[in-house]
Coordinates of N, CA and C in Angstrom, one line a residue:
Chain D
G1 N -38.7 55.0 32.2 CA -37.5 55.4 32.9 C -37.8 56.2 34.0
D2 N -36.5 56.4 34.8 CA -36.8 57.6 35.9 C -37.3 58.9 35.6
S3 N -38.1 59.4 36.4 CA -38.7 60.9 36.1 C -39.0 61.6 37.5
V4 N -39.0 62.7 37.5 CA -39.3 63.6 38.5 C -40.4 64.5 38.2
T5 N -41.6 64.7 38.9 CA -42.5 65.6 38.7 C -42.9 66.6 39.8
Q6 N -42.8 67.8 39.5 CA -42.9 69.0 40.5 C -44.0 69.6 40.3
M7 N -44.6 70.5 41.3 CA -45.7 71.1 41.0 C -45.5 72.3 40.3
E8 N -46.2 72.7 39.3 CA -46.2 73.8 38.5 C -45.9 75.3 39.3
G9 N -45.2 76.0 38.7 CA -45.1 77.4 39.3 C -45.7 78.3 38.4
P10 N -45.4 79.7 38.6 CA -44.7 80.0 39.7 C -45.4 80.2 40.9
V11 N -44.7 80.1 42.1 CA -45.3 80.1 43.4 C -44.9 81.7 44.0
T12 N -45.9 82.5 44.3 CA -45.6 83.9 45.0 C -46.1 83.8 46.4
L13 N -45.2 84.1 47.4 CA -45.6 84.2 48.8 C -45.2 85.6 49.3
S14 N -45.7 85.9 50.5 CA -45.3 86.9 51.2 C -44.3 86.5 52.3
E15 N -43.5 87.4 52.7 CA -42.4 87.0 53.6 C -43.0 86.4 54.8
E16 N -42.4 85.4 55.4 CA -42.8 84.7 56.6 C -44.0 83.8 56.3
A17 N -44.4 83.6 55.1 CA -45.3 82.6 54.8 C -44.7 81.1 54.9
F18 N -45.6 80.1 54.9 CA -45.1 78.8 54.9 C -45.0 78.2 53.3
L19 N -43.9 77.5 53.2 CA -43.7 77.1 51.8 C -43.8 75.5 51.7
T20 N -44.5 75.1 50.8 CA -44.4 73.7 50.4 C -44.3 73.6 48.9
I21 N -43.4 72.9 48.2 CA -43.2 72.7 47.0 C -43.3 71.1 46.8
N22 N -44.2 70.5 46.1 CA -44.5 69.1 46.0 C -43.5 68.6 44.9
C23 N -43.0 67.3 45.2 CA -42.1 66.5 44.2 C -42.6 65.2 44.4
T24 N -42.9 64.4 43.4 CA -43.0 63.1 43.3 C -42.1 62.2 42.2
Y25 N -41.7 61.2 42.4 CA -40.7 60.4 41.6 C -41.3 59.1 41.2
T26 N -40.7 58.7 40.0 CA -40.7 57.3 39.5 C -39.4 56.8 39.3
A27 N -39.3 55.6 40.0 CA -38.1 55.0 39.8 C -38.2 53.5 40.0
T28 N -37.3 52.9 39.3 CA -37.3 51.3 39.5 C -36.5 50.8 40.5
G29 N -35.7 51.5 41.2 CA -34.8 50.9 42.3 C -35.1 51.9 43.5
Y30 N -34.1 52.1 44.1 CA -34.0 52.9 45.4 C -33.2 54.1 45.1
P31 N -33.7 55.3 44.7 CA -32.9 56.4 44.4 C -32.7 57.2 45.5
S32 N -31.5 58.0 45.5 CA -31.3 59.1 46.3 C -32.0 60.3 45.7
L33 N -32.5 61.2 46.8 CA -33.4 62.3 46.3 C -32.7 63.8 46.7
F34 N -32.9 64.7 46.0 CA -32.3 65.9 46.0 C -33.0 67.2 45.8
W35 N -32.8 68.2 46.5 CA -33.3 69.5 46.1 C -32.2 70.4 45.7
Y36 N -32.2 71.1 44.6 CA -31.1 72.1 44.2 C -32.0 73.4 44.1
V37 N -31.1 74.4 44.3 CA -31.8 75.8 44.2 C -30.7 76.6 43.2
Q38 N -31.5 77.4 42.3 CA -31.0 78.2 41.3 C -31.4 79.6 41.6
Y39 N -30.5 80.5 42.0 CA -30.7 81.9 42.0 C -30.3 82.7 40.6
P40 N -30.9 83.6 40.5 CA -31.0 84.4 39.1 C -29.7 84.6 38.6
G41 N -29.4 84.0 37.4 CA -28.1 84.1 36.7 C -26.9 83.3 37.1
E42 N -27.4 82.3 38.1 CA -26.3 81.4 38.7 C -26.5 80.0 38.3
G43 N -25.4 79.1 38.6 CA -25.6 77.7 38.6 C -26.6 77.1 39.6
L44 N -26.8 75.9 39.6 CA -27.4 75.2 40.7 C -26.6 75.0 41.9
Q45 N -27.2 75.0 43.2 CA -26.6 74.9 44.2 C -27.2 73.6 44.8
L46 N -26.7 72.6 45.6 CA -27.4 71.6 46.4 C -27.9 72.2 47.4
L47 N -29.2 71.9 47.8 CA -29.8 72.6 49.0 C -30.0 71.3 50.0
L48 N -30.3 70.2 49.7 CA -30.6 69.1 50.8 C -30.4 68.0 50.0
K49 N -30.5 66.7 50.7 CA -30.5 65.4 50.0 C -30.9 64.2 51.0
A50 N -31.5 63.3 50.5 CA -31.8 62.0 51.4 C -31.5 60.8 50.5
T51 N -30.9 59.9 51.1 CA -30.5 58.7 50.5 C -31.3 57.5 50.7
K52 N -32.1 57.6 51.7 CA -32.9 56.3 52.0 C -34.3 56.7 52.6
A53 N -35.2 55.7 52.5 CA -36.6 56.1 53.1 C -36.6 56.5 54.4
D54 N -37.5 57.5 54.6 CA -37.6 58.1 56.0 C -36.4 59.1 56.4
D55 N -35.5 59.1 55.6 CA -34.5 60.1 55.7 C -35.0 61.6 55.7
K56 N -34.6 62.4 56.5 CA -34.8 63.9 56.2 C -33.7 64.9 56.0
G57 N -33.8 65.5 54.8 CA -32.8 66.2 54.5 C -33.1 67.7 55.0
S58 N -32.1 68.6 55.7 CA -32.3 69.9 56.0 C -31.1 70.9 55.7
N59 N -31.4 72.1 55.4 CA -30.4 73.1 55.2 C -31.1 74.3 55.2
K60 N -30.6 75.3 55.9 CA -30.9 76.8 55.8 C -32.5 77.0 56.0
G61 N -33.2 76.2 56.9 CA -34.4 76.2 57.3 C -35.5 75.2 56.2
F62 N -34.7 74.9 55.3 CA -35.7 73.9 54.4 C -35.5 72.4 54.8
E63 N -36.7 71.7 54.6 CA -36.6 70.3 54.9 C -37.4 69.6 53.9
A64 N -37.1 68.4 53.8 CA -37.8 67.4 52.9 C -37.5 66.0 53.5
T65 N -38.8 65.1 53.4 CA -38.6 63.8 53.9 C -38.8 62.9 52.8
Y66 N -38.1 62.0 52.8 CA -38.0 60.8 51.7 C -39.1 59.8 52.0
R67 N -40.1 59.8 51.3 CA -41.4 58.9 51.5 C -41.4 58.0 50.5
K68 N -41.0 56.9 50.9 CA -41.2 55.7 49.9 C -42.6 55.5 49.5
E69 N -43.4 55.3 50.7 CA -44.8 54.8 50.3 C -45.5 55.6 49.3
T70 N -45.3 56.8 49.4 CA -46.0 57.9 48.4 C -45.0 58.4 47.4
T71 N -43.8 58.0 47.3 CA -42.7 58.4 46.4 C -42.8 59.9 46.1
S72 N -42.7 60.4 47.4 CA -42.5 61.9 47.3 C -41.2 62.5 48.2
F73 N -41.2 63.6 47.9 CA -40.0 64.4 48.5 C -40.2 65.8 48.6
H74 N -41.3 66.2 49.2 CA -41.8 67.6 49.2 C -40.8 68.5 50.0
L75 N -40.6 69.7 49.4 CA -39.8 70.5 50.2 C -40.6 71.5 50.9
E76 N -40.2 71.8 52.1 CA -41.0 72.7 53.0 C -40.0 73.7 53.8
K77 N -40.7 75.0 53.9 CA -40.0 75.9 55.0 C -40.8 76.7 55.7
G78 N -40.7 77.0 57.0 CA -41.7 77.4 57.7 C -42.1 78.9 57.6
S79 N -41.0 79.6 57.3 CA -41.1 81.1 57.2 C -40.1 81.6 56.0
V80 N -40.7 81.8 54.9 CA -39.8 82.1 53.7 C -39.2 83.6 53.9
Q81 N -38.1 83.7 53.3 CA -37.6 85.3 53.3 C -37.5 85.7 51.8
V82 N -37.4 87.1 51.5 CA -37.2 87.5 50.3 C -36.0 86.9 49.5
S83 N -35.0 86.7 50.4 CA -33.7 85.9 49.8 C -33.9 84.6 49.2
D84 N -34.9 84.1 49.5 CA -35.4 82.6 49.0 C -36.0 82.5 47.7
S85 N -36.2 83.8 47.0 CA -36.6 83.8 45.8 C -35.6 83.3 44.9
A86 N -36.1 82.1 44.1 CA -35.0 81.2 43.2 C -36.1 80.3 42.6
V87 N -35.3 79.4 41.8 CA -36.1 78.4 41.1 C -35.5 76.9 41.8
Y88 N -36.3 76.3 42.3 CA -36.2 75.0 43.0 C -36.2 73.8 42.1
F89 N -35.2 72.9 42.3 CA -35.3 71.7 41.2 C -35.2 70.5 42.2
C90 N -36.1 69.6 42.2 CA -36.2 68.2 42.7 C -35.4 67.4 41.8
A91 N -34.7 66.4 42.2 CA -34.0 65.5 41.3 C -33.7 64.1 42.1
L92 N -33.5 63.1 41.3 CA -33.2 61.8 41.8 C -32.1 61.2 41.2
M93 N -31.2 60.3 41.8 CA -30.3 59.6 41.1 C -30.4 58.1 41.5
E94 N -30.6 57.5 40.8 CA -30.8 56.0 41.0 C -29.3 55.2 41.3
T95 N -29.0 54.7 42.2 CA -27.8 54.2 42.7 C -27.7 52.6 42.1
G96 N -26.5 52.6 41.3 CA -26.5 51.3 40.5 C -27.1 51.2 39.4
G97 N -27.8 52.3 38.9 CA -28.5 52.3 37.7 C -27.7 53.3 36.7
S98 N -28.5 54.5 36.2 CA -27.7 55.2 35.3 C -26.7 56.1 35.9
E99 N -27.0 56.5 37.3 CA -26.1 57.1 38.2 C -26.0 58.6 37.4
K100 N -27.0 59.1 37.0 CA -27.0 60.4 36.6 C -28.2 61.0 37.4
L101 N -28.0 62.3 37.7 CA -29.2 63.0 38.1 C -30.3 63.3 37.0
V102 N -31.5 63.0 37.6 CA -32.8 63.2 36.7 C -33.4 64.3 37.3
F103 N -33.5 65.6 36.7 CA -34.2 66.9 37.2 C -35.8 66.9 37.1
G104 N -36.3 67.5 38.0 CA -37.7 68.0 37.6 C -37.7 69.3 36.8
K105 N -38.8 69.8 36.5 CA -38.9 71.1 35.6 C -38.5 72.2 36.3
G106 N -38.5 72.3 37.6 CA -38.3 73.5 38.5 C -39.6 74.2 38.8
T107 N -39.3 74.7 40.0 CA -40.5 75.6 40.4 C -40.0 77.0 40.8
K108 N -40.5 78.0 40.2 CA -40.1 79.5 40.6 C -40.8 80.0 41.8
L109 N -40.0 80.4 42.8 CA -40.4 81.0 44.0 C -40.2 82.4 44.1
T110 N -41.3 83.2 44.1 CA -40.9 84.6 44.4 C -41.4 85.0 45.7
V111 N -40.6 85.5 46.6 CA -41.3 86.1 47.9 C -41.3 87.5 48.0
N112 N -42.4 88.1 48.3 CA -42.5 89.5 48.5 C -42.4 90.0 49.9
P113 N -41.8 91.3 49.9 CA -41.6 91.9 51.5 C -43.0 92.1 52.0
Chain W
D1 N -11.8 80.9 46.3 CA -12.8 79.7 46.9 C -13.6 79.2 45.8
A2 N -13.7 79.6 44.6 CA -14.7 79.0 43.5 C -14.1 77.6 43.3
M3 N -14.8 76.6 43.3 CA -14.4 75.5 43.0 C -14.5 74.8 41.7
V4 N -15.8 75.4 41.0 CA -15.9 75.0 39.6 C -15.9 76.3 38.8
I5 N -15.1 76.4 37.9 CA -15.1 77.7 37.3 C -15.4 77.7 35.9
Q6 N -16.4 78.4 35.3 CA -16.6 78.4 33.9 C -16.3 79.7 33.4
N7 N -15.6 79.5 32.2 CA -15.4 80.9 31.4 C -15.8 80.6 30.1
P8 N -16.1 81.7 29.3 CA -16.5 83.3 30.0 C -18.0 83.1 30.6
R9 N -18.3 84.0 31.4 CA -19.8 83.9 32.0 C -20.8 84.3 30.8
Y10 N -20.3 85.0 29.8 CA -21.3 85.4 28.8 C -20.4 85.2 27.4
Q11 N -21.1 84.5 26.6 CA -20.2 84.3 25.2 C -21.2 84.6 24.1
V12 N -20.8 85.6 23.2 CA -21.6 85.7 21.8 C -20.8 85.1 20.9
T13 N -21.5 84.5 19.8 CA -21.0 83.8 18.8 C -21.7 83.9 17.6
Q14 N -21.2 84.0 16.5 CA -22.1 84.0 15.3 C -22.6 82.7 14.8
F15 N -23.6 82.8 14.2 CA -24.2 81.5 13.5 C -23.2 80.6 12.7
G16 N -23.1 79.4 13.0 CA -22.1 78.7 12.2 C -20.7 78.7 12.7
K17 N -20.2 79.6 13.6 CA -18.8 79.9 14.0 C -18.5 79.0 15.3
P18 N -17.5 78.3 15.2 CA -17.3 77.3 16.2 C -16.9 78.0 17.4
V19 N -17.2 77.5 18.7 CA -17.2 78.1 19.8 C -16.8 77.2 20.9
T20 N -16.0 77.5 22.0 CA -15.4 76.6 22.9 C -15.9 77.1 24.4
L21 N -16.4 76.5 25.1 CA -16.7 76.9 26.4 C -15.8 76.0 27.6
S22 N -15.4 76.7 28.5 CA -14.3 75.9 29.4 C -14.8 76.0 30.9
C23 N -14.4 74.8 31.5 CA -14.6 74.6 32.8 C -13.5 73.9 33.7
S24 N -13.4 74.5 34.7 CA -12.1 73.9 35.6 C -12.7 73.7 36.8
Q25 N -11.8 72.9 37.5 CA -12.4 72.7 39.0 C -11.1 72.2 39.9
T26 N -11.2 72.6 41.2 CA -10.2 72.5 42.1 C -10.6 71.4 43.0
L27 N -11.6 70.7 42.9 CA -12.1 69.7 43.6 C -11.5 68.1 43.6
N28 N -10.8 68.0 42.4 CA -10.3 66.7 42.0 C -11.3 65.8 41.9
H29 N -12.6 66.0 41.7 CA -13.4 65.2 41.4 C -13.3 64.4 40.0
N30 N -13.6 63.1 40.1 CA -13.5 62.3 38.7 C -14.5 62.4 37.9
V31 N -15.8 62.9 38.3 CA -16.8 63.0 37.3 C -17.0 64.5 36.9
M32 N -17.2 64.6 35.5 CA -17.5 66.0 35.1 C -18.6 66.0 34.2
Y33 N -19.5 66.8 34.3 CA -20.9 66.8 33.5 C -21.0 68.2 32.7
W34 N -21.6 68.2 31.5 CA -22.1 69.3 30.9 C -23.6 69.4 30.7
Y35 N -24.3 70.3 31.1 CA -25.7 70.5 30.9 C -26.0 71.7 30.1
Q36 N -27.3 71.6 29.4 CA -27.8 72.7 28.5 C -28.7 73.1 29.2
Q37 N -29.2 74.3 29.5 CA -30.5 74.8 30.1 C -30.9 75.9 29.5
K38 N -32.3 75.7 28.9 CA -32.7 76.8 28.1 C -33.8 77.5 29.1
S39 N -34.1 78.6 28.8 CA -34.9 79.4 29.6 C -36.3 78.8 30.3
S40 N -36.2 78.8 31.6 CA -37.3 78.2 32.4 C -37.6 76.7 32.1
Q41 N -36.3 76.0 31.8 CA -36.5 74.5 31.6 C -35.5 74.0 32.4
A42 N -35.7 72.6 32.8 CA -34.8 71.8 33.5 C -33.5 71.6 32.9
P43 N -32.3 71.6 33.5 CA -31.0 71.3 32.8 C -31.1 70.0 32.2
K44 N -30.6 69.9 30.9 CA -30.5 68.6 30.2 C -29.1 68.3 29.9
L45 N -28.9 67.1 30.3 CA -27.4 66.5 30.2 C -27.1 66.3 28.9
L46 N -25.8 66.7 28.6 CA -25.3 66.7 27.3 C -24.5 65.5 27.2
F47 N -23.5 65.3 28.0 CA -22.6 64.2 28.3 C -21.8 64.3 29.4
H48 N -21.1 63.2 29.8 CA -20.2 63.4 31.2 C -19.0 62.5 31.1
Y49 N -18.0 62.8 31.8 CA -16.8 62.1 31.8 C -16.7 61.4 33.2
Y50 N -16.3 60.3 33.2 CA -15.9 59.4 34.6 C -14.4 59.2 34.2
D51 N -13.6 60.0 34.8 CA -12.2 60.2 34.7 C -12.1 60.3 33.2
K52 N -11.5 59.5 32.4 CA -11.4 59.8 30.9 C -12.4 59.3 30.2
D53 N -13.3 58.5 30.8 CA -14.2 57.6 30.0 C -15.3 58.5 29.7
F54 N -15.6 58.8 28.2 CA -16.6 59.7 27.9 C -18.1 59.2 27.7
N55 N -19.0 59.8 28.0 CA -20.3 59.1 28.1 C -21.2 60.2 27.3
N56 N -21.6 59.9 26.1 CA -22.6 60.7 25.6 C -23.9 60.4 25.7
E57 N -25.0 61.3 25.8 CA -26.4 61.1 26.0 C -26.8 60.8 24.5
A58 N -27.7 60.0 24.4 CA -28.2 59.3 23.1 C -28.8 60.6 22.1
D59 N -29.2 61.6 22.8 CA -30.0 62.6 22.0 C -29.2 63.9 22.0
T60 N -27.8 63.7 22.2 CA -27.1 65.0 22.1 C -26.5 64.9 20.7
P61 N -27.0 66.1 20.2 CA -26.5 66.5 18.7 C -25.1 66.2 18.4
D62 N -24.8 65.8 17.3 CA -23.4 65.6 16.8 C -22.5 66.8 16.8
N63 N -23.2 67.9 16.8 CA -22.8 69.5 16.8 C -22.1 69.6 18.2
F64 N -22.2 68.9 19.2 CA -21.6 69.2 20.4 C -20.5 68.1 20.8
Q65 N -19.3 68.5 21.1 CA -18.3 67.7 21.4 C -17.9 68.0 22.6
S66 N -17.1 67.3 23.3 CA -16.2 67.5 24.6 C -14.8 66.9 24.5
R67 N -14.1 67.6 25.5 CA -12.7 67.1 25.5 C -12.3 67.3 27.1
R68 N -11.7 66.3 27.7 CA -11.1 66.4 29.0 C -9.6 66.0 29.0
P69 N -8.8 67.1 28.8 CA -7.3 66.8 28.8 C -6.7 66.4 30.1
N70 N -7.2 66.8 31.2 CA -6.8 66.2 32.4 C -8.0 66.3 33.5
T71 N -7.7 66.0 34.9 CA -8.9 65.9 35.7 C -9.4 67.3 36.1
S72 N -8.5 68.3 35.9 CA -9.2 69.7 36.2 C -10.0 70.4 35.1
F73 N -9.8 70.0 33.9 CA -10.3 70.8 32.9 C -11.2 69.9 32.1
C74 N -12.3 70.7 31.5 CA -13.3 70.1 30.5 C -13.7 71.2 29.6
F75 N -13.8 70.8 28.2 CA -14.3 71.7 27.4 C -15.4 71.2 26.7
L76 N -16.3 72.3 26.3 CA -17.6 72.0 25.4 C -17.2 72.7 24.1
D77 N -17.3 71.8 23.0 CA -17.1 72.4 21.8 C -18.5 72.4 20.9
I78 N -18.9 73.6 20.3 CA -20.0 73.6 19.6 C -19.5 73.9 18.2
R79 N -19.6 72.9 17.4 CA -19.0 73.0 15.9 C -19.6 74.2 15.0
S80 N -20.8 74.1 15.0 CA -21.5 75.1 14.2 C -22.8 75.4 14.9
P81 N -22.7 76.5 15.7 CA -23.9 76.9 16.6 C -25.0 77.4 15.8
G82 N -26.1 76.9 16.1 CA -27.4 77.4 15.5 C -28.2 78.3 16.4
L83 N -29.2 79.0 15.9 CA -29.9 79.9 16.9 C -30.4 79.0 18.0
G84 N -30.8 77.8 17.9 CA -31.4 77.0 18.7 C -30.4 76.5 19.9
D85 N -29.3 76.8 19.8 CA -28.2 76.3 20.8 C -28.2 77.5 21.6
A86 N -28.6 78.5 21.6 CA -28.6 79.8 22.6 C -29.0 79.1 23.7
A87 N -28.1 79.2 25.0 CA -28.7 78.7 26.3 C -27.7 78.9 27.2
M88 N -27.9 78.7 28.6 CA -27.0 78.5 29.5 C -26.5 77.2 29.5
Y89 N -25.1 77.1 29.7 CA -24.4 75.7 29.7 C -23.7 75.7 31.1
L90 N -24.1 74.6 31.7 CA -23.7 74.4 33.1 C -22.7 73.3 33.1
C91 N -21.4 73.5 33.8 CA -20.7 72.4 34.1 C -20.8 72.1 35.6
A92 N -20.7 70.6 35.8 CA -20.9 70.2 37.2 C -19.8 69.2 37.5
T93 N -19.4 69.1 38.7 CA -18.5 68.0 39.1 C -19.1 67.0 40.2
D94 N -18.6 65.8 40.3 CA -19.3 64.9 41.3 C -18.1 64.0 41.7
E95 N -18.0 63.5 43.1 CA -17.1 62.8 43.4 C -17.6 61.2 43.4
G96 N -17.5 60.5 42.5 CA -17.8 59.1 42.6 C -19.4 58.9 42.2
R97 N -19.9 59.9 41.6 CA -21.5 59.7 41.3 C -22.3 59.8 42.6
S98 N -22.0 60.6 43.4 CA -22.7 60.8 44.6 C -24.2 61.4 44.3
G99 N -24.2 62.2 43.4 CA -25.4 62.9 43.2 C -25.2 64.5 44.0
G100 N -24.4 64.5 44.6 CA -24.0 65.9 45.1 C -23.2 66.7 44.4
Y101 N -23.8 67.2 43.3 CA -22.8 67.9 42.2 C -22.7 69.3 42.7
T102 N -21.6 69.7 42.4 CA -21.0 71.1 42.4 C -21.1 71.7 41.2
F103 N -21.9 72.7 41.0 CA -22.0 73.4 39.7 C -21.2 74.7 39.8
G104 N -20.8 74.9 38.5 CA -20.2 76.2 38.1 C -21.3 77.3 38.0
S105 N -21.0 78.6 37.6 CA -21.8 79.5 37.6 C -22.7 79.7 36.2
G106 N -22.2 79.0 35.2 CA -22.6 78.6 34.0 C -22.1 79.7 32.9
T107 N -22.2 79.4 31.5 CA -21.8 80.3 30.6 C -23.1 80.5 29.9
R108 N -23.5 81.9 29.6 CA -24.7 82.1 28.8 C -24.2 82.3 27.5
L109 N -24.7 81.6 26.6 CA -24.4 81.7 25.0 C -25.4 82.3 24.3
T110 N -25.0 83.2 23.6 CA -25.9 83.8 22.6 C -25.4 83.7 21.2
V111 N -26.3 83.3 20.3 CA -25.9 83.1 18.8 C -26.7 84.1 17.9
V112 N -25.8 85.1 17.2 CA -26.4 86.1 16.5 C -26.2 85.7 14.9

C-alpha cells in the first residue's frame, strides 16, 4: 500500500539555520504530495502541496519539490525562526485510488534563539 | 473566522462512559474525516463521510461510531471508552477529496 517515510526527529536548530526534512514515498500511481504543520496543542495546517512531478510547492519561506525519479518531497527553508517550532508531517493522496491522505510519522522541529 | 470547529477542546470522561465529540464546519465541504492522534504519532484515520456516504476504516474498533446529520455537523461517538482511547481527536474537511484538508483544533480526550 501507499506509505510515507520521514526522517526521524527531533530536529533542533538555531535561529537562521537552514532546514531540510526528508520525505520519501511509495505509491502505485501518481499521488499528490503535501506538507502539514502542527503547532503545539493545535490541529494540522496545510503548509504546501504539489500535484505532479517537478512541481514546487512553497509557503511562508518553506519549499518542497516533487521528485518523481527519487520519489521524494523534501521540505526546506533557508532561515528558520523560533516561530517555526512545530511538528511537520509529509503526506500523500493517490488520485483515483483510496483518495485519502496517508501521513508520515512526523518530524518535530525545535528552533532555539 | 474559524472554519472547522471542534467542541469541546478538552473532554474528560470516565472509563466505560459513552462520550460524544462534535465537529462543525462553515466551508460547505462535502467530505468530513475523523482522525485519532496519540502522542508523538501520525494521525490515524478512523472514518470519513463523502456527503452522506459513510466509509469506515477496516481497523477502526466497533467502539467508535459516527453520525453526520447534515453537511455542517459530524459527531464521533465512543460507546465505551477505554484508557487506550485517550488521544487527540481531529476533525477535517475537504472539498472533493483534493487532499487540502482543513483541520479543526482537535479535542483532547482523557479517560479516567
